[in-house]
Coordinates of C-alpha atoms in Angstrom, one line a residue:
X1 CA 0.0 0.0 0.0
X2 CA 1.4 3.4 -1.0
X3 CA -1.3 5.8 0.2
X4 CA -0.4 8.9 2.1
X5 CA -3.8 10.5 1.7
X6 CA -5.4 11.7 5.0
X7 CA -9.0 10.6 5.5
X8 CA -11.7 12.4 7.4
X9 CA -14.6 10.0 7.7
X10 CA -18.3 10.9 7.6
X11 CA -19.6 8.3 10.0
X12 CA -18.6 5.6 12.5
X13 CA -20.2 3.8 15.3
X14 CA -17.2 3.1 17.5
X15 CA -18.8 4.7 20.6
X16 CA -21.7 2.2 20.4
X17 CA -19.2 -0.7 20.0
X18 CA -17.2 0.5 23.1
X19 CA -20.4 1.0 25.1
X20 CA -21.6 -2.5 24.4
X21 CA -18.1 -4.0 25.0
X22 CA -17.6 -6.5 27.8
X23 CA -14.0 -5.2 28.2
X24 CA -13.1 -3.9 31.6
X25 CA -11.3 -0.8 30.1
X26 CA -12.7 0.4 26.8
X27 CA -10.7 3.7 27.1
X28 CA -7.4 1.8 27.1
X29 CA -8.7 -0.5 24.4
X30 CA -9.3 2.5 22.1
X31 CA -6.1 4.4 23.0
X32 CA -3.5 1.6 23.5
X33 CA -5.0 -1.7 22.6
X34 CA -5.7 -3.6 19.4
X35 CA -9.2 -5.1 19.7
X36 CA -11.4 -6.6 17.1
X37 CA -13.2 -3.4 16.1
X38 CA -12.9 -1.3 13.0
X39 CA -11.5 1.8 14.7
X40 CA -9.0 2.5 17.5
X41 CA -6.2 5.0 17.7
X42 CA -3.6 2.5 16.3
X43 CA -5.8 1.5 13.4
X44 CA -6.6 5.2 12.7
X45 CA -3.0 6.1 12.5
X46 CA -2.1 3.1 10.3
X47 CA -4.9 4.0 7.9
X48 CA -4.2 7.8 7.9
X49 CA -7.6 8.4 9.5
X50 CA -7.3 11.9 10.9
X51 CA -10.8 12.4 12.2
X52 CA -14.5 12.0 11.5
X53 CA -18.0 12.1 12.7
X54 CA -18.3 9.9 15.8
X55 CA -21.9 8.9 16.2
X56 CA -23.9 8.5 19.4
X57 CA -26.5 5.9 18.4
X58 CA -29.1 4.4 20.7
X59 CA -29.8 0.8 19.7
X60 CA -33.3 -0.7 19.6
X61 CA -34.0 -3.3 22.4
X62 CA -34.8 -6.9 21.6
X63 CA -33.5 -8.9 18.7
X64 CA -33.6 -6.4 15.9
X65 CA -29.9 -6.7 15.3
X66 CA -30.3 -10.4 14.6
X67 CA -32.6 -9.6 11.7
X68 CA -29.6 -8.3 9.8
X69 CA -28.8 -12.0 9.1
X70 CA -31.8 -11.8 6.7
X71 CA -30.1 -9.2 4.5
X72 CA -29.0 -11.9 2.0
X73 CA -30.5 -13.7 -0.9
X74 CA -31.3 -10.6 -3.0
X75 CA -34.6 -9.7 -1.5
X76 CA -35.6 -8.8 2.1
X77 CA -37.9 -6.4 4.0
X78 CA -37.0 -5.9 7.6
X79 CA -39.7 -4.2 9.7
X80 CA -39.0 -0.8 11.2
X81 CA -38.1 -1.2 14.9
X82 CA -40.6 0.2 17.3
X83 CA -40.1 3.8 18.6
X84 CA -37.5 4.1 21.3
X85 CA -38.4 5.5 24.7
X86 CA -36.6 8.7 25.6
X87 CA -35.2 7.3 28.9
X88 CA -33.7 4.3 27.1
X89 CA -32.2 6.6 24.5
X90 CA -30.6 8.9 27.0
X91 CA -29.2 5.9 28.9
X92 CA -27.1 4.7 26.0
X93 CA -26.4 8.2 24.7
X94 CA -24.9 9.3 28.1
X95 CA -22.9 6.1 28.3
X96 CA -21.4 6.6 24.9
X97 CA -20.7 10.3 25.5
X98 CA -19.0 9.5 28.8
X99 CA -16.8 7.0 27.1
X100 CA -15.7 9.6 24.5
X101 CA -15.1 12.2 27.2
X102 CA -12.9 9.8 29.1
X103 CA -11.0 8.9 26.0
X104 CA -10.3 12.6 25.3
X105 CA -9.2 13.2 28.9
X106 CA -6.9 10.1 28.9
X107 CA -5.5 10.7 25.5
X108 CA -3.1 13.4 26.5
X109 CA -3.9 15.4 23.4
X110 CA -4.2 12.5 21.0
X111 CA -8.0 12.8 20.6
X112 CA -10.1 16.0 20.7
X113 CA -13.7 17.0 20.3
X114 CA -13.8 19.7 17.7
X115 CA -16.6 22.3 17.5
X116 CA -15.6 24.3 14.4
X117 CA -13.9 23.6 11.0
X118 CA -10.9 25.6 12.2
X119 CA -10.6 23.4 15.3
X120 CA -10.7 20.3 13.1
X121 CA -8.0 21.7 10.8
X122 CA -5.8 22.6 13.8
X123 CA -6.2 19.2 15.4
X124 CA -5.3 17.5 12.1
X125 CA -2.2 19.7 11.7
X126 CA -0.9 18.8 15.2
X127 CA -1.6 15.0 14.7
X128 CA -4.7 14.9 16.9
X129 CA -7.6 12.7 16.0
X130 CA -10.4 15.2 15.3
X131 CA -13.8 14.1 16.5
X132 CA -17.1 15.8 15.4
X133 CA -19.8 14.6 17.8
X134 CA -22.8 13.3 15.9
X135 CA -26.2 12.1 17.1
X136 CA -27.8 9.4 15.0
X137 CA -31.5 9.5 15.7
X138 CA -32.9 12.1 18.1
X139 CA -34.9 10.0 20.5
X140 CA -33.0 11.5 23.4
X141 CA -34.1 15.0 22.5
X142 CA -37.4 16.4 23.9
X143 CA -39.9 18.3 21.8
X144 CA -38.9 21.6 23.5
X145 CA -35.3 21.0 22.4
X146 CA -34.0 21.5 25.9
X147 CA -31.7 18.5 25.7
X148 CA -30.4 19.7 22.4
X149 CA -28.9 22.7 24.2
X150 CA -27.2 20.4 26.7
X151 CA -25.8 18.2 23.9
X152 CA -24.6 21.3 22.0
X153 CA -22.7 22.5 25.1
X154 CA -21.1 19.0 25.3
X155 CA -19.8 19.5 21.7
X156 CA -22.6 18.1 19.5
X157 CA -22.3 19.7 16.0
X158 CA -24.1 17.1 13.8
X159 CA -27.3 15.1 14.0
X160 CA -29.6 12.9 12.0
X161 CA -33.2 13.6 13.0
X162 CA -34.0 9.9 12.6
X163 CA -32.3 6.5 12.3
X164 CA -34.3 3.7 10.5
X165 CA -37.2 4.0 12.9
X166 CA -39.8 6.6 13.6
X167 CA -39.6 9.2 16.4
X168 CA -41.3 12.5 17.3
X169 CA -39.3 14.4 14.7
X170 CA -39.8 12.2 11.6
X171 CA -39.8 8.9 9.9
X172 CA -36.9 6.6 8.9
X173 CA -36.5 4.2 5.9
X174 CA -36.5 0.5 6.5
X175 CA -33.7 -1.9 5.7
X176 CA -35.2 -3.5 2.6
X177 CA -34.2 -4.6 -0.9
X178 CA -35.1 -3.7 -3.5
X179 CA -36.9 -0.5 -2.8
X180 CA -37.0 3.3 -3.0
X181 CA -36.7 5.8 -0.2
X182 CA -40.3 7.0 -0.5
X183 CA -41.4 4.7 2.4
X184 CA -43.4 6.9 4.7
X185 CA -44.1 10.4 6.0
X186 CA -41.6 13.2 6.4
X187 CA -40.8 15.6 9.2
X188 CA -43.4 16.3 11.9
X189 CA -44.0 19.8 13.3
X190 CA -41.4 19.0 16.0
X191 CA -39.0 17.9 13.2
X192 CA -39.5 21.2 11.4
X193 CA -38.7 23.0 14.7
X194 CA -35.6 20.9 15.1
X195 CA -34.3 21.8 11.6
X196 CA -34.8 25.5 12.3
X197 CA -32.9 25.2 15.6
X198 CA -30.0 23.3 13.9
X199 CA -29.7 26.1 11.3
X200 CA -29.7 28.7 14.1
X201 CA -27.1 26.8 16.2
X202 CA -25.0 25.7 13.2
X203 CA -25.6 22.0 13.7
X204 CA -25.1 20.0 10.5
X205 CA -28.3 18.0 9.6
X206 CA -27.6 14.4 8.3
X207 CA -30.1 13.1 5.8
X208 CA -29.0 9.5 5.9
X209 CA -31.8 7.2 7.1
X210 CA -34.6 9.7 6.6
X211 CA -37.5 9.0 4.2
X212 CA -37.6 10.7 0.8
X213 CA -40.5 13.0 2.0
X214 CA -38.3 13.9 5.0
X215 CA -35.4 14.7 2.7
X216 CA -37.5 17.1 0.7
X217 CA -38.9 18.6 3.9
X218 CA -35.4 19.4 5.1
X219 CA -34.5 20.7 1.6
X220 CA -37.5 23.1 1.8
X221 CA -36.8 24.3 5.3
X222 CA -33.0 24.3 5.7
X223 CA -30.8 27.2 4.8
X224 CA -27.7 25.0 5.1
X225 CA -26.1 22.6 2.5
X226 CA -27.8 19.2 2.3
X227 CA -25.6 16.4 3.6
X228 CA -25.9 12.6 3.7
X229 CA -23.0 11.5 5.7
X230 CA -23.2 7.7 4.9
X231 CA -25.3 7.0 1.8
X232 CA -24.7 5.7 -1.7
X233 CA -26.4 5.9 -5.1
X234 CA -29.7 4.2 -5.5
X235 CA -29.2 3.8 -9.2
X236 CA -26.4 1.3 -8.5
X237 CA -27.9 -0.3 -5.4
X238 CA -31.7 0.1 -5.1
X239 CA -31.9 0.2 -1.3
X240 CA -34.2 2.7 0.5
X241 CA -31.1 3.8 2.3
X242 CA -29.5 5.1 -0.9
X243 CA -30.1 8.4 -2.7
X244 CA -32.0 8.9 -5.9
X245 CA -30.5 11.0 -8.8
X246 CA -33.0 13.7 -7.9
X247 CA -31.8 13.7 -4.3
X248 CA -28.2 13.8 -5.4
X249 CA -28.9 16.8 -7.7
X250 CA -30.4 18.7 -4.7
X251 CA -27.2 18.0 -2.7
X252 CA -25.1 19.2 -5.6
X253 CA -27.2 22.4 -6.0
X254 CA -26.8 23.3 -2.3
X255 CA -23.0 22.6 -2.3
X256 CA -23.7 19.8 0.1
X257 CA -22.0 16.4 0.6
X258 CA -22.4 12.7 0.2
X259 CA -20.2 10.2 2.2
X260 CA -19.7 6.8 0.5
X261 CA -21.0 4.1 2.8
X262 CA -18.7 1.1 3.0
X263 CA -21.6 -1.2 4.1
X264 CA -21.6 -4.0 1.6
X265 CA -25.4 -4.1 1.4
X266 CA -25.5 -0.5 0.2
X267 CA -22.7 -1.1 -2.3
X268 CA -23.8 -4.3 -4.1
X269 CA -26.3 -4.4 -7.0
X270 CA -28.0 -7.4 -5.3
X271 CA -28.2 -5.7 -1.8
X272 CA -26.5 -8.6 -0.1
X273 CA -24.4 -8.3 3.1
X274 CA -21.2 -10.1 2.1
X275 CA -17.6 -9.6 3.3
X276 CA -16.2 -10.8 -0.1
X277 CA -17.6 -7.7 -1.8
X278 CA -15.0 -6.3 -4.2
X279 CA -13.4 -2.9 -3.9
X280 CA -14.4 -2.3 -7.5
X281 CA -18.0 -1.7 -6.4
X282 CA -16.8 1.1 -4.1
X283 CA -14.9 2.7 -7.0
X284 CA -18.0 2.4 -9.2
X285 CA -20.2 4.1 -6.6
X286 CA -17.6 6.9 -6.3
X287 CA -17.5 7.3 -10.0
X288 CA -21.2 7.7 -10.1
X289 CA -21.5 10.0 -7.2
X290 CA -18.8 12.3 -8.6
X291 CA -20.6 12.3 -11.9
X292 CA -23.9 13.3 -10.3
X293 CA -22.8 15.6 -7.4
X294 CA -19.4 16.8 -8.4
X295 CA -15.9 16.1 -7.2
X296 CA -16.1 18.8 -4.5
X297 CA -19.1 17.2 -2.8
X298 CA -18.2 13.6 -2.3
X299 CA -16.1 11.9 0.4
X300 CA -16.2 8.8 2.6
X301 CA -18.8 7.8 5.2
X302 CA -17.5 4.4 6.2
X303 CA -20.0 3.3 8.8
X304 CA -17.0 1.6 10.5
X305 CA -18.0 -0.4 13.6
X306 CA -21.6 -0.2 12.5
X307 CA -21.7 -2.3 9.3
X308 CA -20.1 -5.2 7.4
X309 CA -17.4 -3.7 5.2
X310 CA -15.5 -5.4 2.4
X311 CA -12.9 -7.7 3.8
X312 CA -10.1 -6.3 1.7
X313 CA -10.5 -3.1 3.7
X314 CA -11.4 -4.8 7.0
X315 CA -10.9 -1.8 9.3
X316 CA -9.6 1.8 9.4
X317 CA -6.1 0.5 8.9
X318 CA -7.3 -0.7 5.4
X319 CA -8.3 2.7 4.1
X320 CA -5.1 2.9 2.0
X321 CA -6.4 -0.2 0.0
X322 CA -9.3 1.9 -1.2
X323 CA -7.1 5.0 -1.9
X324 CA -4.7 2.8 -3.9
X325 CA -7.6 1.3 -5.9
X326 CA -8.8 4.8 -6.8
X327 CA -5.3 5.8 -7.7
X328 CA -5.0 2.8 -10.0
X329 CA -8.3 3.7 -11.5
X330 CA -7.0 7.0 -12.6
X331 CA -8.0 9.3 -9.7
X332 CA -5.5 12.2 -9.5
X333 CA -3.7 13.0 -6.2
X334 CA -5.7 16.3 -6.1
X335 CA -9.0 14.4 -6.4
X336 CA -7.9 11.9 -3.7
X337 CA -7.1 14.7 -1.3
X338 CA -10.6 16.2 -1.9
X339 CA -12.3 12.8 -1.3
X340 CA -10.0 12.0 1.6
X341 CA -10.7 15.1 3.7
X342 CA -10.8 18.5 1.9
X343 CA -14.4 18.1 0.9
X344 CA -15.6 17.3 4.4
X345 CA -13.6 20.2 5.8
X346 CA -15.2 22.4 3.2
X347 CA -18.8 21.5 4.0
X348 CA -18.2 21.6 7.7
X349 CA -17.0 25.2 7.3
X350 CA -20.2 25.9 5.4
X351 CA -22.4 24.3 8.1
X352 CA -20.9 24.3 11.6
X353 CA -18.6 27.3 10.9

């Protein structure tokens, strides 16, 4: 591997993995260990991962996770999980946030929560892993948005109103194949209030997981660039989680951003979840996204620690495999730098300031 391209990633679920871990010391595991996850500090440095959006995600109770085993065979339709209670959401959110704060405190400057694009750039310059705190699904936030203020004070600068389940703010798309993203209603009145608050507070709004109606509601209401941190092209993989050409055009027109999702079920034309998925499918998705959105508005949104990724990449340490495949496919060094980090830093400057 010859890559020296720095990568700022649009989405990972490492905080959830650490929260669910049976390890006695997840802080040390992340900072000094080498565990089985996709991201830790050692893997980040090996793969030139310089920062990214670190999601706080509140999992659904019960056996929904086991349903992912059904995402094979070329056709499936998983039901939306039931709405999550606020208390349950806040329990896991507070646990994940506490883990991140402990990591930052113990890292002696190796990891930092960044609140502006300038802070991100400065962290990268000094070799610090730059964390943008993200909330994936807003079940922990009340309709009056009081808890949003608390999270903002803790460093939250990005959120997705919904995950793939419904809440008081809007409706999420199911995990299904094949299918389009027009699967339900859009934003509620509370959701419209949330988008307005995000614009006012300079919180980036992530459109991954939301229904097509919700997407267009945000497009109508928001004054900020449209961003889907970890979604692919529906034309190449017809999953409800992926973006139609019309949605991609709206992102382009607002100078927004799409992060390539590494999850194999959102890459493959058959929608299957398979580790032996070829890197070529990632290259094909990027070719298409660049054609539709423009080379200044595409990056990576790996979904590390939250999805099955191609085995040839395996973890953050394997990011150079993708970079080298793109280089061999004719991508210039200038374009690789844009995809790696420059485009994300640009849209963050235009959203969180």
